[in-house]
Short mmCIF file of C-alpha atoms and ligand atoms in Angstrom, two decimals:
data_model
loop_
_atom_site.label_atom_id
_atom_site.label_comp_id
_atom_site.label_asym_id
_atom_site.label_seq_id
_atom_site.Cartn_x
_atom_site.Cartn_y
_atom_site.Cartn_z
CA UNK T 1 5.34 22.33 6.09
CA UNK T 2 1.84 20.88 6.34
CA UNK T 3 0.24 17.49 5.85
CA UNK T 4 -3.05 17.30 3.98
CA UNK T 5 -5.01 14.07 4.21
CA UNK T 6 -7.64 12.91 1.74
CA UNK T 7 -10.67 10.95 2.93
CA UNK T 8 -9.08 7.60 1.99
CA UNK T 9 -6.11 8.20 4.28
CA UNK T 10 -7.43 10.10 7.30
CA UNK T 11 -5.84 7.91 9.97
CA UNK T 12 -2.53 7.57 8.15
CA UNK T 13 -2.19 11.32 7.47
CA UNK T 14 -2.87 12.04 11.15
CA UNK T 15 -0.34 9.37 12.19
CA UNK T 16 2.24 10.80 9.78
CA UNK T 17 1.66 14.34 11.07
CA UNK T 18 2.21 13.11 14.64
CA UNK T 19 5.30 11.09 13.62
CA UNK T 20 6.87 14.03 11.78
CA UNK T 21 5.75 16.75 14.19
CA UNK T 22 4.11 18.56 11.25
CA UNK T 23 0.71 20.30 11.31
CA UNK T 24 -2.27 18.52 9.75
CA UNK T 25 -4.20 21.02 7.61
CA UNK T 26 -7.96 21.34 7.91
CA UNK T 27 -9.81 20.20 4.82
CA UNK T 28 -13.47 20.02 3.86
CA UNK T 29 -14.47 17.19 1.56
CA UNK T 30 -18.08 16.51 0.70
CA UNK T 31 -20.26 15.24 -2.11
CA UNK T 32 -22.87 17.04 -4.18
CA UNK T 33 -26.22 15.25 -4.58
CA UNK T 34 -25.07 13.83 -7.94
CA UNK T 35 -21.95 12.34 -6.33
CA UNK T 36 -19.39 14.89 -7.56
CA UNK T 37 -16.78 15.74 -4.92
CA UNK T 38 -16.23 19.19 -3.38
CA UNK T 39 -12.86 19.98 -1.82
CA UNK T 40 -11.74 23.04 0.13
CA UNK T 41 -8.52 23.50 2.11
CA UNK T 42 -9.35 25.58 5.18
CA UNK T 43 -5.82 26.62 6.25
CA UNK T 44 -3.76 29.15 4.32
CA UNK T 45 -0.92 27.07 2.85
CA UNK T 46 0.50 29.67 0.45
CA UNK T 47 4.25 29.20 0.07
CA UNK T 48 4.26 26.03 2.21
CA UNK T 49 5.66 22.63 1.34
CA UNK T 50 2.77 20.18 1.51
CA UNK T 51 2.71 16.41 1.99
CA UNK T 52 -0.58 15.21 0.52
CA UNK T 53 -1.63 11.72 1.62
CA UNK T 54 -4.34 9.89 -0.32
CA UNK T 55 -4.82 6.28 -1.33
CA UNK T 56 -6.16 6.12 -4.90
CA UNK T 57 -8.71 3.36 -4.47
CA UNK T 58 -11.58 3.20 -5.24
CA UNK T 59 -11.85 5.53 -8.25
CA UNK T 60 -13.63 8.32 -6.37
CA UNK T 61 -10.57 8.69 -4.12
CA UNK T 62 -8.40 9.23 -7.18
CA UNK T 63 -10.66 12.06 -8.34
CA UNK T 64 -10.52 13.50 -4.84
CA UNK T 65 -6.71 13.46 -5.01
CA UNK T 66 -6.77 15.49 -8.23
CA UNK T 67 -9.14 18.04 -6.67
CA UNK T 68 -6.92 18.41 -3.58
CA UNK T 69 -3.86 18.88 -5.80
CA UNK T 70 -5.77 21.52 -7.77
CA UNK T 71 -6.79 23.34 -4.58
CA UNK T 72 -3.16 23.29 -3.40
CA UNK T 73 -1.87 24.74 -6.69
CA UNK T 74 -4.64 27.35 -6.63
CA UNK T 75 -3.43 28.31 -3.15
CA UNK T 76 0.13 28.65 -4.51
CA UNK T 77 1.80 26.20 -2.17
CA UNK T 78 5.53 25.73 -2.70
CA UNK T 79 6.08 22.02 -3.19
CA UNK T 80 3.57 19.15 -3.35
CA UNK T 81 4.82 15.77 -2.16
CA UNK T 82 2.06 13.32 -3.06
CA UNK T 83 2.00 10.20 -0.90
CA UNK T 84 -0.10 7.41 -2.44
CA UNK T 85 -0.16 4.68 0.26
CA UNK T 86 -2.08 2.23 -1.93
CA UNK T 87 -1.82 2.82 -5.65
CA UNK T 88 -4.90 1.59 -7.49
CA UNK T 89 -4.48 0.26 -11.03
CA UNK T 90 -0.90 -0.87 -10.37
CA UNK T 91 -1.37 -4.43 -11.55
CA UNK T 92 -1.68 -3.70 -15.27
CA UNK T 93 1.86 -2.39 -15.66
CA UNK T 94 2.43 -3.45 -19.29
CA UNK T 95 0.58 -4.48 -22.41
CA UNK T 96 -0.24 -8.19 -22.27
CA UNK T 97 -2.56 -8.16 -25.29
CA UNK T 98 -2.59 -5.66 -28.11
CA UNK T 99 -5.02 -2.81 -27.53
CA UNK T 100 -4.85 -2.75 -23.72
CA UNK T 101 -4.39 0.36 -21.60
CA UNK T 102 -1.37 0.35 -19.27
CA UNK T 103 -3.35 1.54 -16.26
CA UNK T 104 -0.32 1.89 -13.94
CA UNK T 105 1.28 4.28 -16.42
CA UNK T 106 -1.94 6.20 -17.07
CA UNK T 107 -2.31 6.86 -13.33
CA UNK T 108 1.35 7.86 -12.97
CA UNK T 109 0.96 10.47 -15.71
CA UNK T 110 -2.04 12.03 -14.02
CA UNK T 111 -0.77 11.87 -10.44
CA UNK T 112 2.60 13.44 -11.27
CA UNK T 113 1.06 16.37 -13.18
CA UNK T 114 0.59 18.24 -9.90
CA UNK T 115 3.33 16.61 -7.84
CA UNK T 116 6.95 17.61 -7.29
CA UNK T 117 7.71 14.27 -5.67
CA UNK T 118 5.69 11.09 -5.30
CA UNK T 119 5.87 8.60 -2.44
CA UNK T 120 4.56 5.05 -2.95
CA UNK T 121 4.37 2.10 -0.59
CA UNK T 122 5.13 -1.51 -1.59
CA UNK T 123 4.07 -1.30 -5.21
CA UNK T 124 3.31 -4.67 -6.73
CA UNK T 125 5.93 -4.26 -9.45
CA UNK T 126 8.75 -1.74 -9.45
CA UNK T 127 8.27 -1.28 -13.21
CA UNK T 128 5.64 1.22 -12.19
CA UNK T 129 8.31 3.50 -10.69
CA UNK T 130 9.75 4.06 -14.17
CA UNK T 131 6.50 5.57 -15.36
CA UNK T 132 7.11 8.70 -13.29
CA UNK T 133 9.25 11.57 -14.50
CA UNK T 134 9.29 13.31 -11.09
CA UNK T 135 11.35 11.79 -8.22
CA UNK T 136 9.66 8.75 -6.64
CA UNK T 137 10.33 7.47 -3.15
CA UNK T 138 9.43 3.79 -2.72
CA UNK T 139 8.71 2.89 0.90
CA UNK T 140 8.71 -0.67 2.24
CA UNK T 141 6.34 -1.72 5.00
CA UNK T 142 8.20 -4.96 5.62
CA UNK T 143 10.25 -3.81 8.60
CA UNK T 144 7.09 -2.55 10.28
CA UNK T 145 5.43 -5.89 9.49
CA UNK T 146 8.50 -7.68 10.90
CA UNK T 147 8.24 -5.73 14.19
CA UNK T 148 4.59 -6.65 14.40
CA UNK T 149 5.28 -10.34 13.76
CA UNK T 150 8.05 -10.34 16.34
CA UNK T 151 5.64 -9.03 18.97
CA UNK T 152 3.18 -11.76 17.90
CA UNK T 153 5.82 -14.43 18.55
CA UNK T 154 5.88 -15.73 14.98
CA UNK T 155 8.40 -18.53 14.35
CA UNK T 156 8.45 -18.69 10.56
CA UNK T 157 7.56 -16.32 7.72
CA UNK T 158 6.23 -17.69 4.43
CA UNK T 159 5.80 -15.94 1.09
CA UNK T 160 2.98 -17.41 -1.02
CA UNK T 161 5.10 -17.21 -4.18
CA UNK T 162 8.65 -16.56 -5.30
CA UNK T 163 7.85 -12.94 -6.16
CA UNK T 164 7.11 -12.18 -2.51
CA UNK T 165 10.14 -13.93 -1.02
CA UNK T 166 12.28 -10.82 -0.63
CA UNK T 167 9.51 -9.18 1.35
CA UNK T 168 9.21 -12.27 3.58
CA UNK T 169 12.98 -12.28 4.08
CA UNK T 170 13.05 -8.67 5.29
CA UNK T 171 10.20 -9.32 7.74
CA UNK T 172 11.81 -12.58 8.94
CA UNK T 173 15.15 -10.82 9.50
CA UNK T 174 13.44 -8.39 11.86
CA UNK T 175 11.71 -11.26 13.68
CA UNK T 176 14.95 -13.27 13.71
CA UNK T 177 13.31 -16.40 12.29
CA UNK T 178 13.39 -18.56 9.15
CA UNK T 179 11.58 -17.76 5.95
CA UNK T 180 10.57 -19.71 2.87
CA UNK T 181 8.22 -19.47 -0.07
CA UNK T 182 5.54 -21.53 -1.75
CA UNK T 183 4.96 -22.01 -5.48
CA UNK T 184 1.76 -20.36 -6.60
CA UNK T 185 0.04 -20.76 -9.96
CA UNK T 186 -2.92 -18.49 -10.67
CA UNK T 187 -5.94 -20.37 -12.08
CA UNK T 188 -8.22 -17.33 -12.50
CA UNK T 189 -8.95 -13.96 -10.89
CA UNK T 190 -9.92 -15.42 -7.54
CA UNK T 191 -8.40 -18.91 -7.41
CA UNK T 192 -4.82 -20.13 -7.18
CA UNK T 193 -3.10 -23.48 -6.92
CA UNK T 194 -0.16 -23.91 -4.57
CA UNK T 195 2.20 -26.74 -5.39
CA UNK T 196 2.86 -29.11 -2.48
CA UNK T 197 6.10 -28.33 -0.70
CA UNK T 198 7.33 -29.93 2.49
CA UNK T 199 8.09 -27.29 5.07
CA UNK T 200 9.14 -27.88 8.62
CA UNK T 201 6.26 -25.98 10.22
CA UNK T 202 5.01 -28.66 12.59
CA UNK T 203 3.75 -27.05 15.81
CA UNK T 204 4.91 -23.59 14.72
CA UNK T 205 3.25 -20.20 14.69
CA UNK T 206 3.60 -19.24 11.03
CA UNK T 207 2.94 -15.95 9.24
CA UNK T 208 2.12 -15.67 5.54
CA UNK T 209 3.23 -12.28 4.23
CA UNK T 210 2.08 -10.77 0.93
CA UNK T 211 1.85 -7.33 -0.60
CA UNK T 212 -1.87 -7.47 -1.37
CA UNK T 213 -4.84 -9.48 -0.15
CA UNK T 214 -7.65 -9.05 -2.64
CA UNK T 215 -10.02 -12.03 -2.97
CA UNK T 216 -8.11 -13.88 -0.26
CA UNK T 217 -7.59 -16.86 -2.60
CA UNK T 218 -3.79 -16.80 -2.35
CA UNK T 219 -3.60 -16.62 1.43
CA UNK T 220 -6.46 -19.06 2.05
CA UNK T 221 -4.87 -21.71 -0.19
CA UNK T 222 -1.44 -21.19 1.38
CA UNK T 223 -2.88 -21.30 4.91
CA UNK T 224 -4.70 -24.56 4.18
CA UNK T 225 -1.46 -26.11 3.03
CA UNK T 226 0.50 -24.90 6.05
CA UNK T 227 -2.18 -26.19 8.43
CA UNK T 228 -2.21 -29.56 6.66
CA UNK T 229 1.53 -29.73 7.33
CA UNK T 230 0.97 -29.25 11.04
CA UNK T 231 1.39 -25.49 11.60
CA UNK T 232 -0.04 -24.73 15.05
CA UNK T 233 -1.40 -21.39 13.88
CA UNK T 234 -1.27 -19.33 10.71
CA UNK T 235 -1.59 -15.58 10.66
CA UNK T 236 -1.92 -13.61 7.43
CA UNK T 237 -0.33 -10.20 7.07
CA UNK T 238 -0.29 -7.92 4.06
CA UNK T 239 0.59 -4.36 3.21
CA UNK T 240 -2.56 -3.57 1.26
CA UNK T 241 -5.75 -5.18 2.53
CA UNK T 242 -8.39 -4.84 -0.18
CA UNK T 243 -10.49 -7.75 1.14
CA UNK T 244 -12.71 -7.85 -1.95
CA UNK T 245 -16.02 -9.73 -2.06
CA UNK T 246 -16.11 -12.67 0.36
CA UNK T 247 -12.38 -12.50 1.17
CA UNK T 248 -12.87 -12.45 4.93
CA UNK T 249 -15.00 -15.57 4.73
CA UNK T 250 -12.31 -17.37 2.73
CA UNK T 251 -9.69 -16.21 5.20
CA UNK T 252 -11.43 -17.93 8.12
CA UNK T 253 -8.86 -20.71 7.74
CA UNK T 254 -6.32 -18.22 9.19
CA UNK T 255 -6.11 -17.66 12.91
CA UNK T 256 -5.77 -13.90 12.40
CA UNK T 257 -5.57 -11.44 9.50
CA UNK T 258 -3.80 -8.09 9.65
CA UNK T 259 -2.96 -5.34 7.18
CA UNK T 260 -1.16 -2.00 7.13
CA UNK T 261 -2.95 1.33 7.12
CA UNK T 262 -2.39 2.02 3.40
CA UNK T 263 -6.02 0.94 3.01
CA UNK T 264 -7.92 1.81 6.15
CA UNK T 265 -10.10 -0.91 7.69
CA UNK T 266 -10.52 -2.64 11.04
CA UNK T 267 -7.70 -4.97 9.97
CA UNK T 268 -5.20 -2.07 9.63
CA UNK T 269 -3.15 -2.89 12.69
CA UNK T 270 0.26 -1.87 11.34
CA UNK T 271 1.10 1.73 10.49
CA UNK T 272 3.43 2.65 7.66
CA UNK T 273 3.72 6.20 9.06
CA UNK T 274 7.17 5.59 10.67
CA UNK T 275 8.53 4.07 7.44
CA UNK T 276 7.20 6.97 5.33
CA UNK T 277 8.62 9.45 7.83
CA UNK T 278 12.06 7.83 7.69
CA UNK T 279 12.23 7.91 3.88
CA UNK T 280 10.76 11.41 3.61
CA UNK T 281 13.07 12.85 6.24
CA UNK T 282 16.10 11.42 4.43
CA UNK T 283 14.82 12.78 1.10
CA UNK T 284 14.13 16.25 2.51
CA UNK T 285 17.54 16.45 4.17
CA UNK T 286 19.22 15.48 0.86
CA UNK T 287 17.22 18.25 -0.85
CA UNK T 288 18.31 20.89 1.64
CA UNK T 289 21.97 19.74 1.74
C1 LIG Z 301 0.01 -11.27 -6.63
O1 LIG Z 301 1.06 -11.62 -7.17
C2 LIG Z 301 0.00 -10.53 -5.33
O2 LIG Z 301 1.26 -10.49 -4.73
C3 LIG Z 301 -1.01 -11.13 -4.37
O3 LIG Z 301 -0.59 -12.44 -4.05
C4 LIG Z 301 -2.37 -11.15 -4.97
O4 LIG Z 301 -2.73 -9.89 -5.43
C5 LIG Z 301 -3.37 -11.63 -3.95
O5 LIG Z 301 -4.62 -11.69 -4.55
P1 LIG Z 301 -5.77 -12.60 -3.98
O6 LIG Z 301 -6.01 -12.20 -2.55
O7 LIG Z 301 -6.95 -12.27 -4.86
O8 LIG Z 301 -5.35 -14.02 -4.12
#
């Protein structure tokens, strides 16, 4: 078995290889002058099971994933397990207005064409999982986030909306602290309103946990509210840190901001490699049983 990492997931593929005790294959990825990608796998992987790790954001990383899959098939590998740590286009998971593309489904159809199994991490909506016809393993980063928050000495975990409360609960269980949620209403793409809610956070170190930070609007608004209620410090933690536009500026209201390594940046302090390893190992042992 080998792990192959795309350029969007270099650190995570190396971490997963180390976690699993599996070799990381050598790969050459470069761009032609016009921007087209060139991909070549340098190790001979014929007949091997391969775990391919590549986040599919931005678009060029998606194309790169397809080229790596093609190179693996060309090399006649045995099985391709495609790990997509952050799945771009997941948010449009149904038709809201007639005529729209269901981008989450469109991506699923293309990704699974050259995959025997797909591994996803904290997808925004589990509806997406139904768009795959190959087996899908859905990994949660929340225990890893919980361990991180425990080491940080967090005393309360808050979800910015009801949809995220189960994630906050899992993290809080690991920390051994209370959790709660706020009531978020989206105003537009980058602004939200959070209904006032009295929480007993006075003097506490509080963490806001969400699946995605994009514009930072959700977390910034929630953090402002928690601070106005007397929280001593507010740290923001998410699985997928997109940090679009001026997100980091908006997030200055937080005392610290951390993300997992599904999207690699200097904020990626928490690795999902152990969680992926755990799920993959269980899956592979069921296959060989
Ligand atoms: C939405 O329901 C998600 O869970 C996140 O809360 C959202 O994607 C965050 O986006 P932003 O950072 O732009 O507020």
